[in-house]
DNA sequence: GATGAATGAGGGTTCATTCAT
DNA sequence: TATGAATGAACCCTCATTCAT
């Protein structure tokens, strides 16, 4: 039991990371304690630190690995989509955005933590390492798009996904202005109301049209 | 020194708030202590609490009052602009966005704190009060736009400013992916690089075109 | 307005003291802030300190003056009662105890504060001064009893009133064992239940019988 | 040092609790800081909170466990006493009272904290749990008395111990009226002087006589 | 005398992190 | 490798008291 295979180690690390991710769906970074992560993972507090040097590393890991997986999945979907025209690409990207928001909202929330919160205490090396890998996948995705739609150059394709996340991330921040702590404000504030999903898709749609033409 | 007029009191409150704002330009909410705010304001810790019931109230105040001021200023600029056509409106809004990003970036950063961090401990009444006032100004601004360009209805005009902040807010989150803690990563990651200002303006431009037509 | 007559001064001091007394009926010493006393007295915080050097002095004052008044009232009642026998005296004292508990419960609660809390910060001189006056009244009362019932010597008469307060004070501390924060405990704890009034009277009754005979 | 048996943990908890108890012999609840408890226990401040969720829990624990131990000890003494008559019971109870006052005075002082101070922040569940256990021991004690002296019913036996504590608790509050902060007042106040021990025993003696007859 | 703004020591509590076992 | 007890810095906040006006 003292010596673990690389696989066993990875599995335990994944367990802890997944627990943290689940908790991040419901709570904010500062409301999630290492203690709580450990308990919900059925693991001792010290064990968490055996797999992640700091609390920030856990969430940086979630961000980097989560996005890698999302982009890998996107690559696969794109391969199967066999699209060739800009309208098809747009349609694909909008549906991909829906998927991102509906199934990977935490990823978008993590973006807001990265700069101001995580970088301060996350391991520089690990982060750069992870970001390099992510960058590679990102590039692969962009190159794939470029190969399918040659009018979209690689740089543009890369940017598309950054804007995609930006839009969703920003709309999360501006949501719920008509309530306070989840409870509705007893005043009509309809014009403050937004839908993260619909408004993200709409905004991204307009963006793509502007960028790629109709 | 013992009896202050309402005006003097407001000025001291503003002093503390402005100090907090300055600090927020450089640090994250959780890295700014009341102690530090007090010291930099040349004021005792207790004095800070005489003007703001909680730390969260300070930043909620900054957000609400800051946006009010920004929208009031926008109203004034709009009045002086004497615009009548959609292209003129678009042009105005893009320049307004540049102003928001160049001179009020903290405002946009505060948006990310609001829901997950501030609402938990900010005063419900004060927040709702402030949000009502903000809503009124927002509505005035939207009505003004509608009166200048009747083809833009009030609801749409309101939404425009929410999307404006969303876009900028989101791009902040996705910025600096090619550096770590302000220091550049020693790897080529050009395709991750964005410009908050330019990309916000571009994205918002495309959004407006999609929403309002050319 | 700068110069107040002694009477005006006393009236304001009494106002503050009475407010504190009212608040002490509902809250504990440590839950009553000088601020709250000032506000409820319609007086500035600084004014409170013009009349009482410390917070503890306020409550020490309440204790000393309150008991003085209670004993003076008891003296008057005793004079009017024109009692001469031990049974009459006992009956008088039991009814006096009922009065103490029903109308001066705060006085009894204050006893518990005196040693551990108030003496630490109350003015030594004022306290001794007040206690001397109280002692005099106490002695008068005891002498009166002795004159009415010569078989009760002065020392014994004095003690009677100390035991009277002790019993009531102790029963307050042991009350409400079948609830937690005013809310009943969902478990049968009938045998822990006491009645401050009835059990005080009963205990004091037995005490008097033991002390004075039937 | 990293994994403690339940027993070791209980011992450390007891260490902290006993330190608090010792400090409570000399100081008031509000003059005892967690910091001081930790230092005197040779333990870090955080460690105290590993064993007690709040400061109030420490003292609630002392009260509940202390009384449990006292009553268990009383039960044992009662079993060995093999008494059968009311006079024997009375004699036992008076000597038990002497023990309570001479060796467990803090227990009596804690009673005064319970309602007004501790319940506000002590854990509801733990308190109720502890009180249930205490109630059981109390009942056992009462039933034992009833079995030894059938003329004393269980309810009465229960009450006897509540009055016992009440009397002692009340007399503590009324003690030291002839001194201020432990220093004698330079005035003759002999008739204010009481002896907690003697007057408790006397009063309780009279009470028992009144309740049970000679 | 009255005011209330300013003070700052001191409080309880949290929690990431360490490290002996 | 896993554990979880121990740590203590750092946090926000309270409030009696002072004192310039």
JSON list of N, CA and C in Angstrom, two decimals, chain A residues 28 30 111 114 116-117 119 122 127 131-132 135 138-139 158-159 166 169-171 173 175 177 179-181 187-192 199 202 206-207, chain B residues 28 30 114 116 119 122 127 131-132 135 138-139 158-159 166 169-171 173-175 177 179-181 187-192 199 202 206-207 210:
[
{"chain": "A", "resi": 28, "resn": "UNK", "atom": "N", "xyz": [-18.64, 28.98, -3.60]},
{"chain": "A", "resi": 28, "resn": "UNK", "atom": "CA", "xyz": [-17.55, 29.80, -4.07]},
{"chain": "A", "resi": 28, "resn": "UNK", "atom": "C", "xyz": [-16.22, 29.27, -3.53]},
{"chain": "A", "resi": 30, "resn": "UNK", "atom": "N", "xyz": [-13.88, 30.51, -1.80]},
{"chain": "A", "resi": 30, "resn": "UNK", "atom": "CA", "xyz": [-13.54, 30.81, -0.42]},
{"chain": "A", "resi": 30, "resn": "UNK", "atom": "C", "xyz": [-14.49, 30.13, 0.57]},
{"chain": "A", "resi": 111, "resn": "UNK", "atom": "N", "xyz": [-12.56, 30.63, -14.64]},
{"chain": "A", "resi": 111, "resn": "UNK", "atom": "CA", "xyz": [-11.83, 31.68, -15.32]},
{"chain": "A", "resi": 111, "resn": "UNK", "atom": "C", "xyz": [-11.71, 32.94, -14.48]},
{"chain": "A", "resi": 114, "resn": "UNK", "atom": "N", "xyz": [-8.92, 32.60, -11.86]},
{"chain": "A", "resi": 114, "resn": "UNK", "atom": "CA", "xyz": [-7.55, 32.36, -12.28]},
{"chain": "A", "resi": 114, "resn": "UNK", "atom": "C", "xyz": [-6.58, 33.50, -11.95]},
{"chain": "A", "resi": 116, "resn": "UNK", "atom": "N", "xyz": [-6.85, 36.71, -10.51]},
{"chain": "A", "resi": 116, "resn": "UNK", "atom": "CA", "xyz": [-6.78, 37.39, -9.22]},
{"chain": "A", "resi": 116, "resn": "UNK", "atom": "C", "xyz": [-6.56, 36.47, -8.02]},
{"chain": "A", "resi": 117, "resn": "UNK", "atom": "N", "xyz": [-7.01, 35.24, -8.11]},
{"chain": "A", "resi": 117, "resn": "UNK", "atom": "CA", "xyz": [-6.97, 34.39, -6.92]},
{"chain": "A", "resi": 117, "resn": "UNK", "atom": "C", "xyz": [-5.97, 33.25, -7.03]},
{"chain": "A", "resi": 119, "resn": "UNK", "atom": "N", "xyz": [-3.49, 32.39, -9.35]},
{"chain": "A", "resi": 119, "resn": "UNK", "atom": "CA", "xyz": [-2.08, 32.54, -9.71]},
{"chain": "A", "resi": 119, "resn": "UNK", "atom": "C", "xyz": [-1.20, 32.91, -8.51]},
{"chain": "A", "resi": 122, "resn": "UNK", "atom": "N", "xyz": [-0.72, 29.37, -6.79]},
{"chain": "A", "resi": 122, "resn": "UNK", "atom": "CA", "xyz": [-0.57, 28.11, -7.53]},
{"chain": "A", "resi": 122, "resn": "UNK", "atom": "C", "xyz": [0.88, 27.95, -7.96]},
{"chain": "A", "resi": 127, "resn": "UNK", "atom": "N", "xyz": [1.52, 25.15, -13.44]},
{"chain": "A", "resi": 127, "resn": "UNK", "atom": "CA", "xyz": [0.57, 25.92, -14.21]},
{"chain": "A", "resi": 127, "resn": "UNK", "atom": "C", "xyz": [1.07, 26.10, -15.64]},
{"chain": "A", "resi": 131, "resn": "UNK", "atom": "N", "xyz": [-0.62, 24.78, -18.89]},
{"chain": "A", "resi": 131, "resn": "UNK", "atom": "CA", "xyz": [-1.09, 25.73, -19.90]},
{"chain": "A", "resi": 131, "resn": "UNK", "atom": "C", "xyz": [-0.48, 25.41, -21.26]},
{"chain": "A", "resi": 132, "resn": "UNK", "atom": "N", "xyz": [0.72, 24.90, -21.23]},
{"chain": "A", "resi": 132, "resn": "UNK", "atom": "CA", "xyz": [1.34, 24.51, -22.50]},
{"chain": "A", "resi": 132, "resn": "UNK", "atom": "C", "xyz": [0.54, 23.40, -23.17]},
{"chain": "A", "resi": 135, "resn": "UNK", "atom": "N", "xyz": [-2.58, 24.75, -24.46]},
{"chain": "A", "resi": 135, "resn": "UNK", "atom": "CA", "xyz": [-2.31, 25.54, -25.67]},
{"chain": "A", "resi": 135, "resn": "UNK", "atom": "C", "xyz": [-2.19, 24.63, -26.89]},
{"chain": "A", "resi": 138, "resn": "UNK", "atom": "N", "xyz": [-5.57, 23.48, -27.87]},
{"chain": "A", "resi": 138, "resn": "UNK", "atom": "CA", "xyz": [-6.25, 24.64, -28.43]},
{"chain": "A", "resi": 138, "resn": "UNK", "atom": "C", "xyz": [-5.80, 24.84, -29.88]},
{"chain": "A", "resi": 139, "resn": "UNK", "atom": "N", "xyz": [-4.51, 24.72, -30.10]},
{"chain": "A", "resi": 139, "resn": "UNK", "atom": "CA", "xyz": [-3.96, 24.88, -31.44]},
{"chain": "A", "resi": 139, "resn": "UNK", "atom": "C", "xyz": [-4.46, 23.79, -32.38]},
{"chain": "A", "resi": 158, "resn": "UNK", "atom": "N", "xyz": [-8.44, 30.24, -32.99]},
{"chain": "A", "resi": 158, "resn": "UNK", "atom": "CA", "xyz": [-8.07, 30.26, -31.58]},
{"chain": "A", "resi": 158, "resn": "UNK", "atom": "C", "xyz": [-8.87, 31.32, -30.82]},
{"chain": "A", "resi": 159, "resn": "UNK", "atom": "N", "xyz": [-8.92, 32.46, -31.43]},
{"chain": "A", "resi": 159, "resn": "UNK", "atom": "CA", "xyz": [-9.59, 33.56, -30.75]},
{"chain": "A", "resi": 159, "resn": "UNK", "atom": "C", "xyz": [-11.07, 33.29, -30.50]},
{"chain": "A", "resi": 166, "resn": "UNK", "atom": "N", "xyz": [-15.16, 34.08, -22.83]},
{"chain": "A", "resi": 166, "resn": "UNK", "atom": "CA", "xyz": [-15.28, 35.43, -22.28]},
{"chain": "A", "resi": 166, "resn": "UNK", "atom": "C", "xyz": [-16.73, 35.83, -22.15]},
{"chain": "A", "resi": 169, "resn": "UNK", "atom": "N", "xyz": [-18.49, 33.86, -19.46]},
{"chain": "A", "resi": 169, "resn": "UNK", "atom": "CA", "xyz": [-17.95, 34.24, -18.16]},
{"chain": "A", "resi": 169, "resn": "UNK", "atom": "C", "xyz": [-18.47, 35.60, -17.71]},
{"chain": "A", "resi": 170, "resn": "UNK", "atom": "N", "xyz": [-18.48, 36.54, -18.64]},
{"chain": "A", "resi": 170, "resn": "UNK", "atom": "CA", "xyz": [-18.97, 37.88, -18.32]},
{"chain": "A", "resi": 170, "resn": "UNK", "atom": "C", "xyz": [-20.44, 37.87, -17.96]},
{"chain": "A", "resi": 171, "resn": "UNK", "atom": "N", "xyz": [-21.22, 37.08, -18.68]},
{"chain": "A", "resi": 171, "resn": "UNK", "atom": "CA", "xyz": [-22.66, 37.08, -18.40]},
{"chain": "A", "resi": 171, "resn": "UNK", "atom": "C", "xyz": [-22.98, 36.47, -17.05]},
{"chain": "A", "resi": 173, "resn": "UNK", "atom": "N", "xyz": [-21.24, 36.94, -14.43]},
{"chain": "A", "resi": 173, "resn": "UNK", "atom": "CA", "xyz": [-21.02, 38.02, -13.48]},
{"chain": "A", "resi": 173, "resn": "UNK", "atom": "C", "xyz": [-22.18, 39.01, -13.43]},
{"chain": "A", "resi": 175, "resn": "UNK", "atom": "N", "xyz": [-25.31, 38.30, -14.05]},
{"chain": "A", "resi": 175, "resn": "UNK", "atom": "CA", "xyz": [-26.61, 37.67, -13.86]},
{"chain": "A", "resi": 175, "resn": "UNK", "atom": "C", "xyz": [-27.13, 37.89, -12.45]},
{"chain": "A", "resi": 177, "resn": "UNK", "atom": "N", "xyz": [-29.03, 40.14, -11.21]},
{"chain": "A", "resi": 177, "resn": "UNK", "atom": "CA", "xyz": [-29.10, 41.50, -10.67]},
{"chain": "A", "resi": 177, "resn": "UNK", "atom": "C", "xyz": [-30.49, 41.81, -10.11]},
{"chain": "A", "resi": 179, "resn": "UNK", "atom": "N", "xyz": [-32.04, 39.85, -8.09]},
{"chain": "A", "resi": 179, "resn": "UNK", "atom": "CA", "xyz": [-32.25, 39.16, -6.81]},
{"chain": "A", "resi": 179, "resn": "UNK", "atom": "C", "xyz": [-31.07, 39.45, -5.89]},
{"chain": "A", "resi": 180, "resn": "UNK", "atom": "N", "xyz": [-31.23, 39.07, -4.64]},
{"chain": "A", "resi": 180, "resn": "UNK", "atom": "CA", "xyz": [-30.17, 39.28, -3.66]},
{"chain": "A", "resi": 180, "resn": "UNK", "atom": "C", "xyz": [-30.04, 38.00, -2.88]},
{"chain": "A", "resi": 181, "resn": "UNK", "atom": "N", "xyz": [-28.87, 37.38, -2.96]},
{"chain": "A", "resi": 181, "resn": "UNK", "atom": "CA", "xyz": [-28.71, 36.09, -2.30]},
{"chain": "A", "resi": 181, "resn": "UNK", "atom": "C", "xyz": [-29.77, 35.10, -2.73]},
{"chain": "A", "resi": 187, "resn": "UNK", "atom": "N", "xyz": [-38.95, 44.42, -6.13]},
{"chain": "A", "resi": 187, "resn": "UNK", "atom": "CA", "xyz": [-39.06, 45.60, -6.98]},
{"chain": "A", "resi": 187, "resn": "UNK", "atom": "C", "xyz": [-38.93, 45.12, -8.42]},
{"chain": "A", "resi": 188, "resn": "UNK", "atom": "N", "xyz": [-39.66, 45.74, -9.30]},
{"chain": "A", "resi": 188, "resn": "UNK", "atom": "CA", "xyz": [-39.56, 45.35, -10.69]},
{"chain": "A", "resi": 188, "resn": "UNK", "atom": "C", "xyz": [-38.21, 45.76, -11.27]},
{"chain": "A", "resi": 189, "resn": "UNK", "atom": "N", "xyz": [-37.42, 44.78, -11.66]},
{"chain": "A", "resi": 189, "resn": "UNK", "atom": "CA", "xyz": [-36.14, 45.08, -12.28]},
{"chain": "A", "resi": 189, "resn": "UNK", "atom": "C", "xyz": [-35.97, 44.22, -13.53]},
{"chain": "A", "resi": 190, "resn": "UNK", "atom": "N", "xyz": [-37.06, 44.09, -14.24]},
{"chain": "A", "resi": 190, "resn": "UNK", "atom": "CA", "xyz": [-37.07, 43.22, -15.42]},
{"chain": "A", "resi": 190, "resn": "UNK", "atom": "C", "xyz": [-35.94, 43.52, -16.39]},
{"chain": "A", "resi": 191, "resn": "UNK", "atom": "N", "xyz": [-35.66, 44.78, -16.55]},
{"chain": "A", "resi": 191, "resn": "UNK", "atom": "CA", "xyz": [-34.68, 45.13, -17.58]},
{"chain": "A", "resi": 191, "resn": "UNK", "atom": "C", "xyz": [-33.25, 44.81, -17.17]},
{"chain": "A", "resi": 192, "resn": "UNK", "atom": "N", "xyz": [-33.08, 44.34, -15.95]},
{"chain": "A", "resi": 192, "resn": "UNK", "atom": "CA", "xyz": [-31.76, 43.89, -15.52]},
{"chain": "A", "resi": 192, "resn": "UNK", "atom": "C", "xyz": [-31.59, 42.38, -15.74]},
{"chain": "A", "resi": 199, "resn": "UNK", "atom": "N", "xyz": [-28.46, 34.64, -23.75]},
{"chain": "A", "resi": 199, "resn": "UNK", "atom": "CA", "xyz": [-27.71, 35.85, -24.10]},
{"chain": "A", "resi": 199, "resn": "UNK", "atom": "C", "xyz": [-26.28, 35.53, -24.53]},
{"chain": "A", "resi": 202, "resn": "UNK", "atom": "N", "xyz": [-26.72, 34.31, -28.10]},
{"chain": "A", "resi": 202, "resn": "UNK", "atom": "CA", "xyz": [-27.03, 35.44, -28.99]},
{"chain": "A", "resi": 202, "resn": "UNK", "atom": "C", "xyz": [-25.79, 36.30, -29.24]},
{"chain": "A", "resi": 206, "resn": "UNK", "atom": "N", "xyz": [-23.80, 36.87, -32.78]},
{"chain": "A", "resi": 206, "resn": "UNK", "atom": "CA", "xyz": [-23.50, 38.15, -33.40]},
{"chain": "A", "resi": 206, "resn": "UNK", "atom": "C", "xyz": [-22.00, 38.30, -33.61]},
{"chain": "A", "resi": 207, "resn": "UNK", "atom": "N", "xyz": [-21.24, 37.83, -32.62]},
{"chain": "A", "resi": 207, "resn": "UNK", "atom": "CA", "xyz": [-19.78, 37.94, -32.73]},
{"chain": "A", "resi": 207, "resn": "UNK", "atom": "C", "xyz": [-19.28, 37.17, -33.96]},
{"chain": "B", "resi": 28, "resn": "UNK", "atom": "N", "xyz": [-6.69, 41.69, -4.93]},
{"chain": "B", "resi": 28, "resn": "UNK", "atom": "CA", "xyz": [-7.97, 41.03, -4.88]},
{"chain": "B", "resi": 28, "resn": "UNK", "atom": "C", "xyz": [-8.67, 41.35, -3.56]},
{"chain": "B", "resi": 30, "resn": "UNK", "atom": "N", "xyz": [-9.86, 39.57, -1.25]},
{"chain": "B", "resi": 30, "resn": "UNK", "atom": "CA", "xyz": [-9.41, 38.84, -0.06]},
{"chain": "B", "resi": 30, "resn": "UNK", "atom": "C", "xyz": [-8.00, 39.20, 0.36]},
{"chain": "B", "resi": 114, "resn": "UNK", "atom": "N", "xyz": [-19.63, 40.50, -6.89]},
{"chain": "B", "resi": 114, "resn": "UNK", "atom": "CA", "xyz": [-20.97, 40.79, -6.38]},
{"chain": "B", "resi": 114, "resn": "UNK", "atom": "C", "xyz": [-21.73, 39.55, -5.89]},
{"chain": "B", "resi": 116, "resn": "UNK", "atom": "N", "xyz": [-21.09, 36.07, -5.81]},
{"chain": "B", "resi": 116, "resn": "UNK", "atom": "CA", "xyz": [-20.50, 35.03, -4.96]},
{"chain": "B", "resi": 116, "resn": "UNK", "atom": "C", "xyz": [-19.90, 35.54, -3.66]},
{"chain": "B", "resi": 119, "resn": "UNK", "atom": "N", "xyz": [-22.69, 39.64, -1.78]},
{"chain": "B", "resi": 119, "resn": "UNK", "atom": "CA", "xyz": [-24.07, 39.54, -1.30]},
{"chain": "B", "resi": 119, "resn": "UNK", "atom": "C", "xyz": [-24.17, 38.78, 0.01]},
{"chain": "B", "resi": 122, "resn": "UNK", "atom": "N", "xyz": [-23.15, 41.68, 2.61]},
{"chain": "B", "resi": 122, "resn": "UNK", "atom": "CA", "xyz": [-23.52, 43.09, 2.46]},
{"chain": "B", "resi": 122, "resn": "UNK", "atom": "C", "xyz": [-24.94, 43.29, 2.97]},
{"chain": "B", "resi": 127, "resn": "UNK", "atom": "N", "xyz": [-28.16, 47.44, -0.18]},
{"chain": "B", "resi": 127, "resn": "UNK", "atom": "CA", "xyz": [-27.90, 46.97, -1.54]},
{"chain": "B", "resi": 127, "resn": "UNK", "atom": "C", "xyz": [-29.11, 47.18, -2.43]},
{"chain": "B", "resi": 131, "resn": "UNK", "atom": "N", "xyz": [-29.40, 49.46, -5.56]},
{"chain": "B", "resi": 131, "resn": "UNK", "atom": "CA", "xyz": [-29.69, 48.87, -6.86]},
{"chain": "B", "resi": 131, "resn": "UNK", "atom": "C", "xyz": [-30.91, 49.52, -7.49]},
{"chain": "B", "resi": 132, "resn": "UNK", "atom": "N", "xyz": [-31.84, 49.92, -6.65]},
{"chain": "B", "resi": 132, "resn": "UNK", "atom": "CA", "xyz": [-33.02, 50.62, -7.17]},
{"chain": "B", "resi": 132, "resn": "UNK", "atom": "C", "xyz": [-32.61, 51.94, -7.84]},
{"chain": "B", "resi": 135, "resn": "UNK", "atom": "N", "xyz": [-30.91, 51.22, -10.98]},
{"chain": "B", "resi": 135, "resn": "UNK", "atom": "CA", "xyz": [-31.90, 50.81, -11.99]},
{"chain": "B", "resi": 135, "resn": "UNK", "atom": "C", "xyz": [-32.58, 52.02, -12.61]},
{"chain": "B", "resi": 138, "resn": "UNK", "atom": "N", "xyz": [-30.24, 53.67, -14.93]},
{"chain": "B", "resi": 138, "resn": "UNK", "atom": "CA", "xyz": [-30.14, 52.79, -16.09]},
{"chain": "B", "resi": 138, "resn": "UNK", "atom": "C", "xyz": [-31.34, 52.99, -17.01]},
{"chain": "B", "resi": 139, "resn": "UNK", "atom": "N", "xyz": [-32.50, 53.07, -16.41]},
{"chain": "B", "resi": 139, "resn": "UNK", "atom": "CA", "xyz": [-33.72, 53.27, -17.18]},
{"chain": "B", "resi": 139, "resn": "UNK", "atom": "C", "xyz": [-33.72, 54.63, -17.88]},
{"chain": "B", "resi": 158, "resn": "UNK", "atom": "N", "xyz": [-31.54, 49.02, -22.48]},
{"chain": "B", "resi": 158, "resn": "UNK", "atom": "CA", "xyz": [-31.05, 48.53, -21.19]},
{"chain": "B", "resi": 158, "resn": "UNK", "atom": "C", "xyz": [-30.08, 47.37, -21.36]},
{"chain": "B", "resi": 159, "resn": "UNK", "atom": "N", "xyz": [-30.50, 46.47, -22.22]},
{"chain": "B", "resi": 159, "resn": "UNK", "atom": "CA", "xyz": [-29.70, 45.27, -22.39]},
{"chain": "B", "resi": 159, "resn": "UNK", "atom": "C", "xyz": [-28.31, 45.59, -22.94]},
{"chain": "B", "resi": 166, "resn": "UNK", "atom": "N", "xyz": [-20.73, 42.88, -19.54]},
{"chain": "B", "resi": 166, "resn": "UNK", "atom": "CA", "xyz": [-20.45, 41.44, -19.60]},
{"chain": "B", "resi": 166, "resn": "UNK", "atom": "C", "xyz": [-19.23, 41.16, -20.44]},
{"chain": "B", "resi": 169, "resn": "UNK", "atom": "N", "xyz": [-16.11, 42.38, -18.76]},
{"chain": "B", "resi": 169, "resn": "UNK", "atom": "CA", "xyz": [-15.86, 41.56, -17.58]},
{"chain": "B", "resi": 169, "resn": "UNK", "atom": "C", "xyz": [-15.31, 40.19, -17.96]},
{"chain": "B", "resi": 170, "resn": "UNK", "atom": "N", "xyz": [-15.90, 39.61, -18.97]},
{"chain": "B", "resi": 170, "resn": "UNK", "atom": "CA", "xyz": [-15.44, 38.30, -19.41]},
{"chain": "B", "resi": 170, "resn": "UNK", "atom": "C", "xyz": [-14.03, 38.34, -19.98]},
{"chain": "B", "resi": 171, "resn": "UNK", "atom": "N", "xyz": [-13.75, 39.37, -20.72]},
{"chain": "B", "resi": 171, "resn": "UNK", "atom": "CA", "xyz": [-12.41, 39.43, -21.33]},
{"chain": "B", "resi": 171, "resn": "UNK", "atom": "C", "xyz": [-11.33, 39.65, -20.27]},
{"chain": "B", "resi": 173, "resn": "UNK", "atom": "N", "xyz": [-11.37, 38.27, -17.43]},
{"chain": "B", "resi": 173, "resn": "UNK", "atom": "CA", "xyz": [-11.12, 36.93, -16.90]},
{"chain": "B", "resi": 173, "resn": "UNK", "atom": "C", "xyz": [-10.22, 36.10, -17.81]},
{"chain": "B", "resi": 174, "resn": "UNK", "atom": "N", "xyz": [-10.35, 36.33, -19.08]},
{"chain": "B", "resi": 174, "resn": "UNK", "atom": "CA", "xyz": [-9.58, 35.51, -20.02]},
{"chain": "B", "resi": 174, "resn": "UNK", "atom": "C", "xyz": [-8.26, 36.17, -20.43]},
{"chain": "B", "resi": 175, "resn": "UNK", "atom": "N", "xyz": [-7.95, 37.29, -19.84]},
{"chain": "B", "resi": 175, "resn": "UNK", "atom": "CA", "xyz": [-6.73, 37.99, -20.24]},
{"chain": "B", "resi": 175, "resn": "UNK", "atom": "C", "xyz": [-5.51, 37.43, -19.52]},
{"chain": "B", "resi": 177, "resn": "UNK", "atom": "N", "xyz": [-3.44, 35.16, -20.33]},
{"chain": "B", "resi": 177, "resn": "UNK", "atom": "CA", "xyz": [-3.19, 33.72, -20.35]},
{"chain": "B", "resi": 177, "resn": "UNK", "atom": "C", "xyz": [-1.76, 33.41, -20.77]},
{"chain": "B", "resi": 179, "resn": "UNK", "atom": "N", "xyz": [0.79, 34.92, -19.52]},
{"chain": "B", "resi": 179, "resn": "UNK", "atom": "CA", "xyz": [1.73, 35.26, -18.44]},
{"chain": "B", "resi": 179, "resn": "UNK", "atom": "C", "xyz": [1.24, 34.62, -17.15]},
{"chain": "B", "resi": 180, "resn": "UNK", "atom": "N", "xyz": [2.09, 34.65, -16.16]},
{"chain": "B", "resi": 180, "resn": "UNK", "atom": "CA", "xyz": [1.73, 34.08, -14.85]},
{"chain": "B", "resi": 180, "resn": "UNK", "atom": "C", "xyz": [2.15, 35.09, -13.80]},
{"chain": "B", "resi": 181, "resn": "UNK", "atom": "N", "xyz": [1.17, 35.57, -13.06]},
{"chain": "B", "resi": 181, "resn": "UNK", "atom": "CA", "xyz": [1.48, 36.62, -12.10]},
{"chain": "B", "resi": 181, "resn": "UNK", "atom": "C", "xyz": [2.21, 37.79, -12.74]},
{"chain": "B", "resi": 187, "resn": "UNK", "atom": "N", "xyz": [7.29, 30.81, -23.18]},
{"chain": "B", "resi": 187, "resn": "UNK", "atom": "CA", "xyz": [6.84, 29.91, -24.23]},
{"chain": "B", "resi": 187, "resn": "UNK", "atom": "C", "xyz": [5.95, 30.75, -25.15]},
{"chain": "B", "resi": 188, "resn": "UNK", "atom": "N", "xyz": [6.00, 30.44, -26.38]},
{"chain": "B", "resi": 188, "resn": "UNK", "atom": "CA", "xyz": [5.16, 31.19, -27.31]},
{"chain": "B", "resi": 188, "resn": "UNK", "atom": "C", "xyz": [3.69, 30.80, -27.13]},
{"chain": "B", "resi": 189, "resn": "UNK", "atom": "N", "xyz": [2.88, 31.74, -26.72]},
{"chain": "B", "resi": 189, "resn": "UNK", "atom": "CA", "xyz": [1.45, 31.49, -26.59]},
{"chain": "B", "resi": 189, "resn": "UNK", "atom": "C", "xyz": [0.67, 32.63, -27.22]},
{"chain": "B", "resi": 190, "resn": "UNK", "atom": "N", "xyz": [1.17, 33.09, -28.32]},
{"chain": "B", "resi": 190, "resn": "UNK", "atom": "CA", "xyz": [0.57, 34.25, -28.97]},
{"chain": "B", "resi": 190, "resn": "UNK", "atom": "C", "xyz": [-0.93, 34.12, -29.18]},
{"chain": "B", "resi": 191, "resn": "UNK", "atom": "N", "xyz": [-1.35, 32.92, -29.52]},
{"chain": "B", "resi": 191, "resn": "UNK", "atom": "CA", "xyz": [-2.77, 32.79, -29.86]},
{"chain": "B", "resi": 191, "resn": "UNK", "atom": "C", "xyz": [-3.68, 32.82, -28.64]},
{"chain": "B", "resi": 192, "resn": "UNK", "atom": "N", "xyz": [-3.07, 32.88, -27.48]},
{"chain": "B", "resi": 192, "resn": "UNK", "atom": "CA", "xyz": [-3.89, 33.06, -26.26]},
{"chain": "B", "resi": 192, "resn": "UNK", "atom": "C", "xyz": [-4.01, 34.54, -25.90]},
{"chain": "B", "resi": 199, "resn": "UNK", "atom": "N", "xyz": [-10.43, 43.86, -27.96]},
{"chain": "B", "resi": 199, "resn": "UNK", "atom": "CA", "xyz": [-11.36, 42.76, -28.17]},
{"chain": "B", "resi": 199, "resn": "UNK", "atom": "C", "xyz": [-12.74, 43.06, -27.60]},
{"chain": "B", "resi": 202, "resn": "UNK", "atom": "N", "xyz": [-14.26, 45.31, -30.22]},
{"chain": "B", "resi": 202, "resn": "UNK", "atom": "CA", "xyz": [-14.61, 44.54, -31.41]},
{"chain": "B", "resi": 202, "resn": "UNK", "atom": "C", "xyz": [-15.85, 43.68, -31.17]},
{"chain": "B", "resi": 206, "resn": "UNK", "atom": "N", "xyz": [-19.51, 44.02, -32.93]},
{"chain": "B", "resi": 206, "resn": "UNK", "atom": "CA", "xyz": [-20.23, 42.96, -33.63]},
{"chain": "B", "resi": 206, "resn": "UNK", "atom": "C", "xyz": [-21.60, 42.73, -32.99]},
{"chain": "B", "resi": 207, "resn": "UNK", "atom": "N", "xyz": [-21.62, 42.80, -31.67]},
{"chain": "B", "resi": 207, "resn": "UNK", "atom": "CA", "xyz": [-22.90, 42.60, -30.97]},
{"chain": "B", "resi": 207, "resn": "UNK", "atom": "C", "xyz": [-23.91, 43.66, -31.40]},
{"chain": "B", "resi": 210, "resn": "UNK", "atom": "N", "xyz": [-25.16, 43.13, -34.85]},
{"chain": "B", "resi": 210, "resn": "UNK", "atom": "CA", "xyz": [-26.13, 42.04, -34.88]},
{"chain": "B", "resi": 210, "resn": "UNK", "atom": "C", "xyz": [-27.46, 42.47, -34.30]}
]
